[in-house]
Structures are given as structure tokens and as C-alpha cells.
XYZ file of C-alpha atoms in Angstrom:
349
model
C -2.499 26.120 3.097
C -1.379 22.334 2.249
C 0.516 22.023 -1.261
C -2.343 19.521 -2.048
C -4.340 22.216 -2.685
C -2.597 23.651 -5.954
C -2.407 20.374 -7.495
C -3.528 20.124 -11.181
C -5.499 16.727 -12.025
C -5.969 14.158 -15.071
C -9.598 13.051 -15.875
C -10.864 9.597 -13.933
C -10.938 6.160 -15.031
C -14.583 4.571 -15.013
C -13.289 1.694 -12.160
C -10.918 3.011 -9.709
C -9.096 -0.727 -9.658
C -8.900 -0.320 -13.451
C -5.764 -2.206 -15.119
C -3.168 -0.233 -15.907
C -4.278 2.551 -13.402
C -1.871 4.364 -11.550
C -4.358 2.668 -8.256
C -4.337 -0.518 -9.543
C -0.654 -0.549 -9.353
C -0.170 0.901 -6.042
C -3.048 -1.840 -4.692
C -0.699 -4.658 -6.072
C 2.215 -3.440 -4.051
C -0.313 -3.523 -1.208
C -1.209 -7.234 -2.042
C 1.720 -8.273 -2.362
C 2.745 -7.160 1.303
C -0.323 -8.888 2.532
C -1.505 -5.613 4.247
C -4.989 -6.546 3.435
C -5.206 -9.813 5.438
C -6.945 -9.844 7.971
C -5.771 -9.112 12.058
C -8.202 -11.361 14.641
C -5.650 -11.111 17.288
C -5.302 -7.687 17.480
C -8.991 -7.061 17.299
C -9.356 -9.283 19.614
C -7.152 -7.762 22.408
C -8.787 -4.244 21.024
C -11.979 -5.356 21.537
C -11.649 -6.931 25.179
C -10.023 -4.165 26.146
C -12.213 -1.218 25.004
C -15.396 -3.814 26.424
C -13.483 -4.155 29.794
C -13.354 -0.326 30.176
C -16.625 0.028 29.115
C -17.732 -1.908 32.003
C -15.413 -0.958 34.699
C -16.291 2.806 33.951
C -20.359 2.128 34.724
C -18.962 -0.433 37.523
C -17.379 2.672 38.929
C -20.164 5.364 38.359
C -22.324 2.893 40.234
C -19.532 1.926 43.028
C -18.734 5.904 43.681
C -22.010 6.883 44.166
C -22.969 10.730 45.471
C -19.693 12.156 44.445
C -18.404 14.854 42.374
C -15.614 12.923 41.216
C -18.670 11.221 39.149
C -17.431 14.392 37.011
C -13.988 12.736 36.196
C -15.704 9.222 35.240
C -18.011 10.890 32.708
C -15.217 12.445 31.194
C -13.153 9.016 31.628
C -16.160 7.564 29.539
C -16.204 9.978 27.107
C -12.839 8.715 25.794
C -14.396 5.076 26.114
C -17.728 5.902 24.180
C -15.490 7.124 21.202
C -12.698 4.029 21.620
C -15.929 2.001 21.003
C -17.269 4.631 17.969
C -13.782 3.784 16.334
C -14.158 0.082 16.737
C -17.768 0.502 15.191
C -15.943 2.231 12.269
C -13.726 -0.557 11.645
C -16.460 -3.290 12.074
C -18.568 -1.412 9.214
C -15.724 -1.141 6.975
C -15.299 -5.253 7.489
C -11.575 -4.503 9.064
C -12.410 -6.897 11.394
C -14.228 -9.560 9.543
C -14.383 -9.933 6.310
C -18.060 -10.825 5.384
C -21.372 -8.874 5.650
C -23.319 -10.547 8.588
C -20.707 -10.603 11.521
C -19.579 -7.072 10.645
C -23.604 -5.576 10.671
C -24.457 -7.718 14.217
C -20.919 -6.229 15.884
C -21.548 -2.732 14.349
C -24.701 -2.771 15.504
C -24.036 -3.388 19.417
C -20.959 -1.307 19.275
C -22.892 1.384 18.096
C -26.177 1.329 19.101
C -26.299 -0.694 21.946
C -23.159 0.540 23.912
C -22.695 4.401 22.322
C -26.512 5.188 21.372
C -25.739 5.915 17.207
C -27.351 4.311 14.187
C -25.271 1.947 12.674
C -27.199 2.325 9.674
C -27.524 5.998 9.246
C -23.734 6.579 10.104
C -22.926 3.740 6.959
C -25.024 5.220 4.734
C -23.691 8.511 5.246
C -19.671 7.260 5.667
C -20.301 5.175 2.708
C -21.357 8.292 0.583
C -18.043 9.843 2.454
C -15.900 8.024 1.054
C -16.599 8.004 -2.258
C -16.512 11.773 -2.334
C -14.573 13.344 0.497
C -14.402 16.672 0.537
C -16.935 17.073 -2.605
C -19.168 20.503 -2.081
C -22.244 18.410 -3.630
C -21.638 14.856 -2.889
C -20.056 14.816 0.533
C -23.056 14.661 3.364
C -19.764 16.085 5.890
C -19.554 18.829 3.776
C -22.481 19.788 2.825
C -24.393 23.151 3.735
C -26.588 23.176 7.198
C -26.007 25.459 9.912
C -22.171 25.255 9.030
C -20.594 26.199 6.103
C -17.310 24.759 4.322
C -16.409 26.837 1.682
C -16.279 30.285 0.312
C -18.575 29.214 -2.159
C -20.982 27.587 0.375
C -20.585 30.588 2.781
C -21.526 33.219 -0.271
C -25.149 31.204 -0.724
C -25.475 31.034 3.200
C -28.495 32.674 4.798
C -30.115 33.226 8.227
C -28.500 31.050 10.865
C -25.717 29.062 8.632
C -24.830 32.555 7.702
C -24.215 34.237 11.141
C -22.476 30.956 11.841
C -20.166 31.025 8.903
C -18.942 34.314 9.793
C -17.560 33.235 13.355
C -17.153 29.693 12.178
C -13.232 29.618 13.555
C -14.341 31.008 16.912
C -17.629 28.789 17.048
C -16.006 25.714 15.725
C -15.225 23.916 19.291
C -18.791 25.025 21.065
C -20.324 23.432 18.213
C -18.418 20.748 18.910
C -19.548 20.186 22.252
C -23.101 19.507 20.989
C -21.775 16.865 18.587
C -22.706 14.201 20.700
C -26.281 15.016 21.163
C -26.257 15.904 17.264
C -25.576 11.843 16.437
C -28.262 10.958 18.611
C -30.553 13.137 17.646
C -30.206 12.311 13.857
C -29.787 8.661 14.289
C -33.536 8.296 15.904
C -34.629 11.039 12.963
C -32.929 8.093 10.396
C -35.033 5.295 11.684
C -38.103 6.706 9.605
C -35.775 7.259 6.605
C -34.006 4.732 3.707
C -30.848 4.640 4.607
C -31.599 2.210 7.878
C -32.443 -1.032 6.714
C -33.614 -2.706 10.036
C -35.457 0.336 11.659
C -37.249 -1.632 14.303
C -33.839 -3.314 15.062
C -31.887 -0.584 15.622
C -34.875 1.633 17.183
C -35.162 -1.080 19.996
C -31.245 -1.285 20.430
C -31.034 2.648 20.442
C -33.857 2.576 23.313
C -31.926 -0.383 24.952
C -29.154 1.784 25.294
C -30.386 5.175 26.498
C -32.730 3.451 29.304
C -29.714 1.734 30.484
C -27.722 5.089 30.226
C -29.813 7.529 31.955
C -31.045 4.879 34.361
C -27.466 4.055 35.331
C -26.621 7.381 35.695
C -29.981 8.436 37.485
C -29.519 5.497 39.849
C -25.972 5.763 40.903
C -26.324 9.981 42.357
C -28.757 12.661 42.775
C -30.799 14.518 40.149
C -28.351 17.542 40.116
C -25.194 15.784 39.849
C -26.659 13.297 37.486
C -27.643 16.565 35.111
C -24.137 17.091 35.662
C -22.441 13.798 34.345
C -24.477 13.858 31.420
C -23.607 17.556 30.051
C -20.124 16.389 31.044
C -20.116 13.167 28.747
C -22.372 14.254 26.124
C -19.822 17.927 25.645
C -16.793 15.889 25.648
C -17.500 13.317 23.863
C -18.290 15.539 20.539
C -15.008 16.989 21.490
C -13.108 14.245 21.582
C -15.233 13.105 18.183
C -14.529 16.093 16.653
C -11.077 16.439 17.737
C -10.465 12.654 15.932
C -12.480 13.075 12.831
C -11.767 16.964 11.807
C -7.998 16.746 10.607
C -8.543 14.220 8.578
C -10.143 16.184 5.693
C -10.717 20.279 7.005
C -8.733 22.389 5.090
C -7.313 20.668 2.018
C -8.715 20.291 -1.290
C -12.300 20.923 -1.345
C -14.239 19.310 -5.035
C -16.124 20.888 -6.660
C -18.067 19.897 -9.581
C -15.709 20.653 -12.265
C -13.017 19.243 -11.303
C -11.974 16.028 -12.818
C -9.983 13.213 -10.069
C -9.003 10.023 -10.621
C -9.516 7.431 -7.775
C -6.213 7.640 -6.398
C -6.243 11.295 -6.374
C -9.522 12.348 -5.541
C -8.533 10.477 -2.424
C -4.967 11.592 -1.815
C -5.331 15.211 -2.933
C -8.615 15.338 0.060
C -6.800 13.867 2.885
C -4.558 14.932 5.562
C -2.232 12.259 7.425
C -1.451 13.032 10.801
C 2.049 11.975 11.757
C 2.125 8.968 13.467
C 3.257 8.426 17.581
C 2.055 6.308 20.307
C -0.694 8.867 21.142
C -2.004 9.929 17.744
C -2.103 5.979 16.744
C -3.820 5.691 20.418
C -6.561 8.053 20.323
C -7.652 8.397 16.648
C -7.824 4.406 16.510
C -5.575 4.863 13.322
C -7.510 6.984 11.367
C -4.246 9.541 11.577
C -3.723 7.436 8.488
C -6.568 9.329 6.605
C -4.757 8.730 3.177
C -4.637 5.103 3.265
C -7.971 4.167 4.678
C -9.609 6.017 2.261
C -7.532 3.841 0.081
C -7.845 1.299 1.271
C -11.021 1.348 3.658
C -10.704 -2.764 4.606
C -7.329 -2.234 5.723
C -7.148 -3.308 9.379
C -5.768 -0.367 11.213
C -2.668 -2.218 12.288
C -1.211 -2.674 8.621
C -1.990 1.029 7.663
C 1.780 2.291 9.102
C 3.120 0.092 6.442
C 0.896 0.994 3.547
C 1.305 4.484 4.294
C 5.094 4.374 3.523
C 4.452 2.339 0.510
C 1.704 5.093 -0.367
C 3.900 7.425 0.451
C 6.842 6.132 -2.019
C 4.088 5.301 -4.966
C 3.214 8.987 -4.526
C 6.337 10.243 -4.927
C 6.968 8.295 -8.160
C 4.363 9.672 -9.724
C 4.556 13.610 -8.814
C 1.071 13.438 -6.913
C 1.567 15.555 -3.381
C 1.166 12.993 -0.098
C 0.578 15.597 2.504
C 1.266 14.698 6.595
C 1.539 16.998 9.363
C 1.764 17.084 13.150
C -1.560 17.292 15.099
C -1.021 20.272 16.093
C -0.088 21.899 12.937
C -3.723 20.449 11.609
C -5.677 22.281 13.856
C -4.404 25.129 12.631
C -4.409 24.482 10.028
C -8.231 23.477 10.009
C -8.656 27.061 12.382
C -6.907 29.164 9.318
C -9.008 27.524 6.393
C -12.483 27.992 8.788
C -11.597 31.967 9.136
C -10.837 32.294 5.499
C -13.759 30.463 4.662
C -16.004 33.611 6.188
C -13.884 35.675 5.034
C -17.076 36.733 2.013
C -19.542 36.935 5.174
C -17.650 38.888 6.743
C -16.820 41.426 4.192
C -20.706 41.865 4.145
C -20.502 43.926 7.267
């Protein structure tokens, strides 16, 4: 288990930028190293890039034709569709521009248009996220469904969510696999819902994109092998989603009511860094630096190394536990706290 989760707290200030905070401090160190400013040239190479292999992959699923090799491209594209998902992330948290307007319109054809997800739905729900990661009652990525989180969830489980929660270590990746379809299928159930704003918008670009997806695909090889791509994407695509967004937060501190967090804390005490190479930086589009986005969520992802080592040293001042491990070392981490949280299932049996 990750010292973080021993940690005692002290009760929350009303503002999380409050003066005289032990946040407010660290975010003037930030400041003052102008790690908030903003980055157009890298997003700008980032962007073109990620577009130009968005295109060249359906240039080549069209230019190879009747071919099992298609099998290779739709995993190829996989990684692509969740390069673009992380650009969509940064675009909604204004990382790339720093008003409302440019940031929705960009979101919006990153991820409706080119990966098939609500923009709206996802914000809604990453908004709620972040200001309560990891909380058993506030967290939509934690809460209760078919999949349980905690001991406590697992003990009020039932049918389904309770069969589940008992395997949940073993069951963890095939789940994964369906991830994919899961964000499509909830981001056409959110256009009759609140949390999307522009409904007919996004319903049109969500159509837009699937009719130019399966008719790509459809048009480029047979029926069978066309079956085939898609299962191929759509499986490794959740992997790859789930394989980017599950260390950041499985298996450290999970909130429960009771407990009392400050800003800084609640956010530092929930989060997992994973440590930082070419590859990790690579294929979790920076989001290895868990701790500091949830910081700092406007933080272009190019600044975060920085911050985190300034994070890092503010943490250690004040006696609050930073924790970073190796990828590796998260998954099992995550596969250790998903057995022990069936562990009260289990000893049903």
C-alpha cells in the first residue's frame, strides 16, 4: 500500500487559493516560475502531429484494402484515437487556450468528431473528478455500478456489481476491453441529459463521426474482416484508455465522508505520479504527472516536469507524503488494492 494512505489530515479552508494557505503558497512558487503561461508552439507541433496520424492511419486502411494486416492499423489507431482523447483533455482544461470558446469548438472536434465521445458529458463528469478524486460519494470514477472500489462499496454490492467485485483483480483488464464501447455508449445516453449543453451539436458531430468510421472501415475490406478491425480498435483502445487513466488514482487514498482535506491535500494524498521517461511522458500525454494537474489542471503538460519538483520540494517542507512510482510498480499496485477490495465478497463464500 502507498504511505499516502496512513496520512492524518487538518480540516479545509473554504477557498482552496485562500491567503495564507499552505496552496496558496505553493501556487506562488508556481507563478513565479511562469509554469502557468501558456505553450502554442508545442501544441501546435502536438496537434499537427497527432492530426497527421490521424489521417495517414484511415489513408492507409483505405490504401491496404482486403488485408489482414488491416488488423495491425486498427491497433495502430487505437494508440491515435487516445493521442487525440489526451489532446481533448487538455483543450477542456484550457491548457491550450486560455478562454472558453476556442477550448469548447477544439474539444468538441477532437472528441466528438474524430474519437466519437461527448465533450460535454466527459467535462461534466472530469469536472466533478477533480474536485473530489477518489471521494466514495462525490467521485462519478468511483462510484458504485457494476464495479466496485472499496471494501465499503463492495460490502453494499449486490447482483452483478457483486459477482464482479469478487473477481474484480482478475476481471479488471476484460472490462477494460469494453471501455471503448462504454464512452460511446454513455456519451449518446448524455445527449438527453443536463450535463451536455449543446445536445443537437454534439449529437450531429457524434453521428458525423461514426458514419464516417464504420463507412471507412466498411468500404476499405470485406464484412468479416471489417467485424474484425472494429473489435480490434474498439478492445484496445479501452486498453490503452485504461492503461493511461487507472494509475493515476487506483489504490491510494480513497475519501470518504468523514474525512476532513484541505485543497492541497485532498489532491496530493489521492494521486499517484508515475515516474517520468520518454515513454511514460509519451503515451500518458503527461498525465504521469497526476499530482500536479490536479493541482494545477491549466498547466500545459510541458511545464508539469518542473512543477512537479517544485511540488515535490513544497511537500516535503511541510511533512505531507508526495507519492511516485514506476509504471510498473502501479499496476500492481492497482492489481493488490482491487483483490483486497473483494476481499468482504469473497469471505461470503
Amino acid at each position: 500500500m502507498p504511505t499516502p494512505q496512513r496520512t492524518t489530515t487538518r480540516p479545509a479552508p473554504s477557498d482552496p487559493a485562500a491567503a495564507g494557505s499552505d496552496f496558496a503558497r505553493l501556487s506562488r512558487r508556481i507563478a513565479a516560475a511562469g509554469l502557468l503561461d501558456r505553450r502554442p508552439g508545442y501544441y501546435a507541433v502536438r496537434s499537427g502531429l497527432v492530426l497527421a496520424a490521424y489521417a495517414g492511419g484511415w489513408w492507409g486502411v483505405l490504401a491496404l484494402g482486403d488485408s489482414w494486416w488491416q488488423l495491425a492499423l486498427a491497433a495502430a489507431l487505437s494508440v491515435v484515437f487516445v493521442q487525440v482523447a489526451l489532446l481533448s483533455h487538455d483543450l477542456a482544461h484550457r491548457q491550450v487556450f486560455g478562454k472558453r470558446l476556442p477550448s469548447e469548438i477544439g474539444g468538441r472536434i477532437a472528441a466528438n468528431l474524430l474519437m466519437g465521445m461527448s465533450y460535454g458529458w466527459w467535462m461534466a463528469k472530469h469536472t466533478r473528478h477533480h474536485a473530489n478524486p477518489n471521494h466514495e460519494e462525490r467521485d462519478p470514477d468511483v462510484a458504485p455500478d457494476i464495479v466496485v472500489w472499496s471494501q465499503r462499496q463492495a460490502r453494499q454490492a449486490d447482483g452483478v456489481a457483486r459477482f464482479i467485485g469478487a473477481r474484480l483483480a482478475f476481471l479488471f483488464v476484460p472490462l477494460l476491453l469494453l471501455e471503448g464501447l462504454n464512452l460511446s455508449y454513455n456519451s449518446f445516453r448524455a445527449l438527453r441529459g443536463p450535463a451536455v449543453k449543446r445536445p443537437w451539436l454534439e449529437g450531429a458531430l457524434l453521428v458525423a463521426h461514426f458514419a464516417g468510421y464504420f463507412g471507412l472501415v466498411f468500404a476499405a475490406m470485406p464484412a468479416g474482416k471489417a467485424v474484425a478491425f472494429l473489435a480490434v480498435h474498439q478492445a484496445l483502445l479501452g486498453l490503452y484508455l485504461g492503461c493511461v487513466f487507472a494509475p493515476n488514482h487506483k489504490g491510494m487514498l480513497m475519501v470518504t465522508p468523514e474525512m476532513k482535506l484541505d485543497f492541497l491535500r485532498r489532491q496530493v494524498l489521492t494521486s499517484r505520479n508515475v515516474r517520468s521517461n520518454l515513454l511514460t511522458d509519451s503515451l500518458m500525454g503527461g498525465l504521469n504527472y497526476q499530482i500536479e494537474h490536479h493541482l494545477f489542471p491549466n498547466m500545459p503538460t510541458p511545464a508539469l516536469g518542473r512543477a512537479a519538483r517544485i511540488t515535490r520540494e513544497f511537500c516535503a517542507e511541510q511533512g505531507i507524503p508526495y507519492y511516485q512510482t514506476g509504471l510498473l510498480r502501479s499496476y500492481r499496485e492497482i492489481f493488490g488494492h482491487l483483490h483486497r477490495t473483494g476481499e468482504p465478497l469473497r469471505a461470503d463464500h
